[in-house]
PDB file of N, CA and C in Angstrom:
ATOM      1  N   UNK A   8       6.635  11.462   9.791  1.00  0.00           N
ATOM      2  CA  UNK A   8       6.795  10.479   8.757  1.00  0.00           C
ATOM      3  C   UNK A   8       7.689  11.077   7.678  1.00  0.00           C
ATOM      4  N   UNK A   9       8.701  10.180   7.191  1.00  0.00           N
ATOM      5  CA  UNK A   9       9.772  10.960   6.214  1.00  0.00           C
ATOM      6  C   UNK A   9       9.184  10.856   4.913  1.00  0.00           C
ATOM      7  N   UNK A  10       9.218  11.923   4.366  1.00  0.00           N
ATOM      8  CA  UNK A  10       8.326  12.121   3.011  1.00  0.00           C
ATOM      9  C   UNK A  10       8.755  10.999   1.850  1.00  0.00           C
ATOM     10  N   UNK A  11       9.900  10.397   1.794  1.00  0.00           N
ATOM     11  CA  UNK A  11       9.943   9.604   0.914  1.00  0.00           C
ATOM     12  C   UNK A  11       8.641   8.129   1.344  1.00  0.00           C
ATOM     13  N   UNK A  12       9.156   7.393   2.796  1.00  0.00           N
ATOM     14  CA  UNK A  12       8.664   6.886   3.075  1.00  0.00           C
ATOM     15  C   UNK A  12       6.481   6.735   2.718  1.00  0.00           C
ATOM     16  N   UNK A  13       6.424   7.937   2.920  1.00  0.00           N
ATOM     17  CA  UNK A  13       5.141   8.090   2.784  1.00  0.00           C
ATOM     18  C   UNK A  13       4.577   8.110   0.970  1.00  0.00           C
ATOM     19  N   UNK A  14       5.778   8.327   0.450  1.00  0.00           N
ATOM     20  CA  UNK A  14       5.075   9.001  -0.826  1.00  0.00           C
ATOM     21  C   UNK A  14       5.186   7.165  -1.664  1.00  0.00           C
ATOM     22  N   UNK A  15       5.786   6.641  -0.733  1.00  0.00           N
ATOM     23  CA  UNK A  15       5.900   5.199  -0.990  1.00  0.00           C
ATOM     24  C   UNK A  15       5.003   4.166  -0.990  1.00  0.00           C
ATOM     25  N   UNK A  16       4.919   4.386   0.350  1.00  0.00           N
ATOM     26  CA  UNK A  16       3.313   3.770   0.744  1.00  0.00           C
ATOM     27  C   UNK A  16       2.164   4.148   0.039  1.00  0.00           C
ATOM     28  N   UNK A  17       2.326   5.443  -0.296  1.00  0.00           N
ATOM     29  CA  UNK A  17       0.846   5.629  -1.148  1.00  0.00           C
ATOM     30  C   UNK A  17       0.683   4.960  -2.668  1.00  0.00           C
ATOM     31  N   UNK A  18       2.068   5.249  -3.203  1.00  0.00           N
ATOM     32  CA  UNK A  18       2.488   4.538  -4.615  1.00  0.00           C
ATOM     33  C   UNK A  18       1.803   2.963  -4.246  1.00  0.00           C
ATOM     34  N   UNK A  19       2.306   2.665  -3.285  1.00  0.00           N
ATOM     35  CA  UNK A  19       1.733   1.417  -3.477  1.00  0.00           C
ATOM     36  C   UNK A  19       0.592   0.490  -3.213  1.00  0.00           C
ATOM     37  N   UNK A  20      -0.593   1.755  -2.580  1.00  0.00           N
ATOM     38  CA  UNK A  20      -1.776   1.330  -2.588  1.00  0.00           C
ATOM     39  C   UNK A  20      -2.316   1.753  -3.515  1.00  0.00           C
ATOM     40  N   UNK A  21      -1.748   2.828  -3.966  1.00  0.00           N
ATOM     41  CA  UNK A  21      -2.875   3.400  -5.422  1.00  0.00           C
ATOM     42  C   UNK A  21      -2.563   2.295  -6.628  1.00  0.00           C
ATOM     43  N   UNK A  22      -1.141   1.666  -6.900  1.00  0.00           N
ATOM     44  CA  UNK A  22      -0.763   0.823  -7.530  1.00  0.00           C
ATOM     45  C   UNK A  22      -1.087  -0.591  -7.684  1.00  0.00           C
ATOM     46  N   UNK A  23      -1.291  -0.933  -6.578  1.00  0.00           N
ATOM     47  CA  UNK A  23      -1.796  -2.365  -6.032  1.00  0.00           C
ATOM     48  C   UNK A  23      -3.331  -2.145  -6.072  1.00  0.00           C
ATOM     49  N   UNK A  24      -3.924  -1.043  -5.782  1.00  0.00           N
ATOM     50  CA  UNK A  24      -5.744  -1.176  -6.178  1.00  0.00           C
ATOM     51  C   UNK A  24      -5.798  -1.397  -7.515  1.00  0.00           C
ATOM     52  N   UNK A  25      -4.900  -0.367  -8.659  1.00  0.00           N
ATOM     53  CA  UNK A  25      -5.219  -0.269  -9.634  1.00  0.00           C
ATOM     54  C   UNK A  25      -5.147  -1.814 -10.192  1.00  0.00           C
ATOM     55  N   UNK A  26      -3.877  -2.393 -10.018  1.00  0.00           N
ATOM     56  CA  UNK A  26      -3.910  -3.793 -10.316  1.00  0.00           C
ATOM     57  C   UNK A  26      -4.797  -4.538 -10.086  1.00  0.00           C
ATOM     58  N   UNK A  27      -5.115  -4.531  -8.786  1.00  0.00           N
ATOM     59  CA  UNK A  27      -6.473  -5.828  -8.763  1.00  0.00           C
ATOM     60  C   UNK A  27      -7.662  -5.628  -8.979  1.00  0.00           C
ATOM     61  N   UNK A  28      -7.903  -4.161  -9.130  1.00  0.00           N
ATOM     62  CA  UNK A  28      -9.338  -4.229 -10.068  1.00  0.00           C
ATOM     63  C   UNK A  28      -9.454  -4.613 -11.234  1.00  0.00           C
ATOM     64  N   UNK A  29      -8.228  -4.094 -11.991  1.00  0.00           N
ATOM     65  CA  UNK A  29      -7.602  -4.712 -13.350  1.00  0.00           C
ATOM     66  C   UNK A  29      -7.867  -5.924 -13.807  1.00  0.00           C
ATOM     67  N   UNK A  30      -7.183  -6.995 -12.515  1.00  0.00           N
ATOM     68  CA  UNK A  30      -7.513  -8.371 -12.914  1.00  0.00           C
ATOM     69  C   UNK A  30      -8.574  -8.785 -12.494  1.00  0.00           C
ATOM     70  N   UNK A  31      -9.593  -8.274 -11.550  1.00  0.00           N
ATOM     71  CA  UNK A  31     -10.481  -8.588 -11.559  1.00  0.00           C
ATOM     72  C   UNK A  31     -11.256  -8.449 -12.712  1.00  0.00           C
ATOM     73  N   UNK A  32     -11.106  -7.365 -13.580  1.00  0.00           N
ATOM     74  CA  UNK A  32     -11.927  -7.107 -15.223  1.00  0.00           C
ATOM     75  C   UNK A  32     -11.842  -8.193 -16.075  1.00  0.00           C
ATOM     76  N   UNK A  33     -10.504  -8.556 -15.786  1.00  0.00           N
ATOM     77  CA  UNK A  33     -10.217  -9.752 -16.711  1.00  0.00           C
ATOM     78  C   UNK A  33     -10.016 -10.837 -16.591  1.00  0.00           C
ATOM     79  N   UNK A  34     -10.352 -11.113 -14.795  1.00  0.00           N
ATOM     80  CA  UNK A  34     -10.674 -12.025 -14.503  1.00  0.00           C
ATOM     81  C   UNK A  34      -9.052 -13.576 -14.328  1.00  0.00           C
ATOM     82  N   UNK A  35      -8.171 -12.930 -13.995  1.00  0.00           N
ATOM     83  CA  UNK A  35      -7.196 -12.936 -13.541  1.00  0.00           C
ATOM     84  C   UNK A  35      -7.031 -13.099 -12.077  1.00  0.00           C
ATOM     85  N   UNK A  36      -7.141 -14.082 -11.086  1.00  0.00           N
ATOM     86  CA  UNK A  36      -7.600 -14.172  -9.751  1.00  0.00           C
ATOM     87  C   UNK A  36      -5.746 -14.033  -9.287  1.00  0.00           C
ATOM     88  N   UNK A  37      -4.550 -14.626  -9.686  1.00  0.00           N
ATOM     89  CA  UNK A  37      -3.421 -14.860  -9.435  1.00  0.00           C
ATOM     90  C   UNK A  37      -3.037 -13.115  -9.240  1.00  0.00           C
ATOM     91  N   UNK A  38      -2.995 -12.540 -10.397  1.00  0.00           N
ATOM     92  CA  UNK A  38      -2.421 -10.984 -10.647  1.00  0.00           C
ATOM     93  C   UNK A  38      -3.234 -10.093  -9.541  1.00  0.00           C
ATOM     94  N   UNK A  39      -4.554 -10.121  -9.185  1.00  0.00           N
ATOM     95  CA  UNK A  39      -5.405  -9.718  -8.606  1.00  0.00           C
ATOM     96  C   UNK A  39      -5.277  -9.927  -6.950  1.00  0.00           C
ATOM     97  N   UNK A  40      -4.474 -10.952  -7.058  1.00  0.00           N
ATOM     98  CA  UNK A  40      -4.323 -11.137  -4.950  1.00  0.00           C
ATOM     99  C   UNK A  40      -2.420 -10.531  -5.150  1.00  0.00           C
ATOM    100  N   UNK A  41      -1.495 -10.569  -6.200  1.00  0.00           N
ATOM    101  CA  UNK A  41      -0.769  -9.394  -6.028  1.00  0.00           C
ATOM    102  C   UNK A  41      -0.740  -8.091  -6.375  1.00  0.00           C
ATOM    103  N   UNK A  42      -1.425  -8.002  -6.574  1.00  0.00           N
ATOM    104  CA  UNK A  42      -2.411  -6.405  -6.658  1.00  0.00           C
ATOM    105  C   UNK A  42      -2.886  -6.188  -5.587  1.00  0.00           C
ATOM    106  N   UNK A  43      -3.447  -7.253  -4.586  1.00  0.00           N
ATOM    107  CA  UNK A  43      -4.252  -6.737  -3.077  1.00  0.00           C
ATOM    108  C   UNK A  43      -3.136  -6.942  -2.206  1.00  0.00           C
ATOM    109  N   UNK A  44      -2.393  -7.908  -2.587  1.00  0.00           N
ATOM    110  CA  UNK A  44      -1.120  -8.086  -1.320  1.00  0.00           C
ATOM    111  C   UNK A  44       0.323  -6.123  -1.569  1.00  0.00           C
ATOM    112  N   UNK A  45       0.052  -5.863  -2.976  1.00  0.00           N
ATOM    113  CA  UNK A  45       0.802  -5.030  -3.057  1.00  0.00           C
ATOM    114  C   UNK A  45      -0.195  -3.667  -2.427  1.00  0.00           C
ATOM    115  N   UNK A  46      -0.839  -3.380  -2.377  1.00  0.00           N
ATOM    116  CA  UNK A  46      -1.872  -2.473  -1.899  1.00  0.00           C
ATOM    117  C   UNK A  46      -1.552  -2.269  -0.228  1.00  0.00           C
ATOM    118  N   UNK A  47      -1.965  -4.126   0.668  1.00  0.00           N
ATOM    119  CA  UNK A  47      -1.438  -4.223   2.124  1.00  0.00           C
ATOM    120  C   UNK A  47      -0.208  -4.198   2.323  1.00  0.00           C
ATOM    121  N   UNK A  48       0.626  -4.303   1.787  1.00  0.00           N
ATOM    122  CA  UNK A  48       2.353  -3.888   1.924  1.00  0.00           C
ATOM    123  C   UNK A  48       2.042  -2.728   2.051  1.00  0.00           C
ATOM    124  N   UNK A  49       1.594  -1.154   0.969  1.00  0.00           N
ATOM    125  CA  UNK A  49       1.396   0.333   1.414  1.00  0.00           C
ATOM    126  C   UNK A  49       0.987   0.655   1.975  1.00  0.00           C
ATOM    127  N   UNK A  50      -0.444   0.153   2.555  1.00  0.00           N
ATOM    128  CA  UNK A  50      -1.087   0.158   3.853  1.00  0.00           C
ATOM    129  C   UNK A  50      -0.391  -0.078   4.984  1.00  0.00           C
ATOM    130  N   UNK A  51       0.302  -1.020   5.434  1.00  0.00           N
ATOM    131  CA  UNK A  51       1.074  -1.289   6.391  1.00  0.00           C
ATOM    132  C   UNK A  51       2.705  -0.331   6.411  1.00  0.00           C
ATOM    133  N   UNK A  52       3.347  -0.478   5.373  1.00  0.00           N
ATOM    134  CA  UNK A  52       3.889   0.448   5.575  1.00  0.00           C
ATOM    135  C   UNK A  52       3.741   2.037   6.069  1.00  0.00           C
ATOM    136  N   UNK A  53       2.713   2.834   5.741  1.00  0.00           N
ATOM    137  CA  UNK A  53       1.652   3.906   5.845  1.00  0.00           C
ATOM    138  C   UNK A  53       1.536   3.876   7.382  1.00  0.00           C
ATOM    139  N   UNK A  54       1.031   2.669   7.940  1.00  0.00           N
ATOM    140  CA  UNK A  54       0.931   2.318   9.222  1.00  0.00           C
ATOM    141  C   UNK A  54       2.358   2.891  10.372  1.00  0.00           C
ATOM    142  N   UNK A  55       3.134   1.741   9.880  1.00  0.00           N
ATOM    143  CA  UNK A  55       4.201   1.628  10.194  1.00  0.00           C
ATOM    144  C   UNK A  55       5.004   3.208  11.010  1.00  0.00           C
ATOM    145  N   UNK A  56       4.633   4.152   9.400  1.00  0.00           N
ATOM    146  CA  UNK A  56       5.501   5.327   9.775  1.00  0.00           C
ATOM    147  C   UNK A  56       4.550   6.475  10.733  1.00  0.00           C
ATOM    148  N   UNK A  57       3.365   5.782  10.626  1.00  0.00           N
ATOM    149  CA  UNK A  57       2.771   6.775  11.437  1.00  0.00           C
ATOM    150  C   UNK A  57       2.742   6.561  12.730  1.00  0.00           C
ATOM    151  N   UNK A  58       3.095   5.119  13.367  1.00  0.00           N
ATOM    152  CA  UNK A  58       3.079   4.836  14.395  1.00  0.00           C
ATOM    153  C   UNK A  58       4.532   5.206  14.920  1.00  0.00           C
ATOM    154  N   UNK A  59       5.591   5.284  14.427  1.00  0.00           N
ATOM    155  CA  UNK A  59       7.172   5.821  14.091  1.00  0.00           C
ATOM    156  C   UNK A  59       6.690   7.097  14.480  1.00  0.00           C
ATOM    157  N   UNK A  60       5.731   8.015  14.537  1.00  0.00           N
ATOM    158  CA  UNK A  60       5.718   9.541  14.166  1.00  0.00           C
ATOM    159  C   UNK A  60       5.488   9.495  15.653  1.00  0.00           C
ATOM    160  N   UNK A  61       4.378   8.641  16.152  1.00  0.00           N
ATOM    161  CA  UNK A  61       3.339   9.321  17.275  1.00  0.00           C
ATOM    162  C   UNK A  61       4.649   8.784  18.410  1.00  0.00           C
ATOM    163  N   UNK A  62       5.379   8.263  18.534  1.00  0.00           N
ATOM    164  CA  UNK A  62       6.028   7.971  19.610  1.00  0.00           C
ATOM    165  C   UNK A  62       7.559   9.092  19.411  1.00  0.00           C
ATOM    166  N   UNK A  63       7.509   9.509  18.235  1.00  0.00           N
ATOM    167  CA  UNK A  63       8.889  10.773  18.574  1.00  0.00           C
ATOM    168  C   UNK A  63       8.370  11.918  19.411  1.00  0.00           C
ATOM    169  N   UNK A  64       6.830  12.046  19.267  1.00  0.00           N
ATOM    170  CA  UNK A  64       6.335  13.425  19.936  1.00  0.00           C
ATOM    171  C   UNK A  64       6.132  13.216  21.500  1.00  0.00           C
TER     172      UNK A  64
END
């Protein structure tokens, strides 16, 4: 997995949790499902490169 790639994906689940717990505090349901949709974009990406990894070996 190419280190940018990865350091990407993580940015954007730690980023996207932080958000939708956020709006969940304040009760913000709109900001809060792009906060969870930005979270499954890093997740999937994350995915993505690891499945990229296991088929070069």
């Amino acid at each position: 997995m190419s280190v940018g790639e990865k350091a990407k994906a993580r940015a954007e689940q730690v980023v996207g949790k932080t958000v939708r717990k956020a709006a969940h505090a304040v009760h913000k349901e709109s900001l809060a499902a792009k906060g969870a949709a930005l979270e499954a974009r890093g997740m999937m990406r994350g995915e993505k490169e690891r499945t990229k990894d296991s088929f070069k070996r």
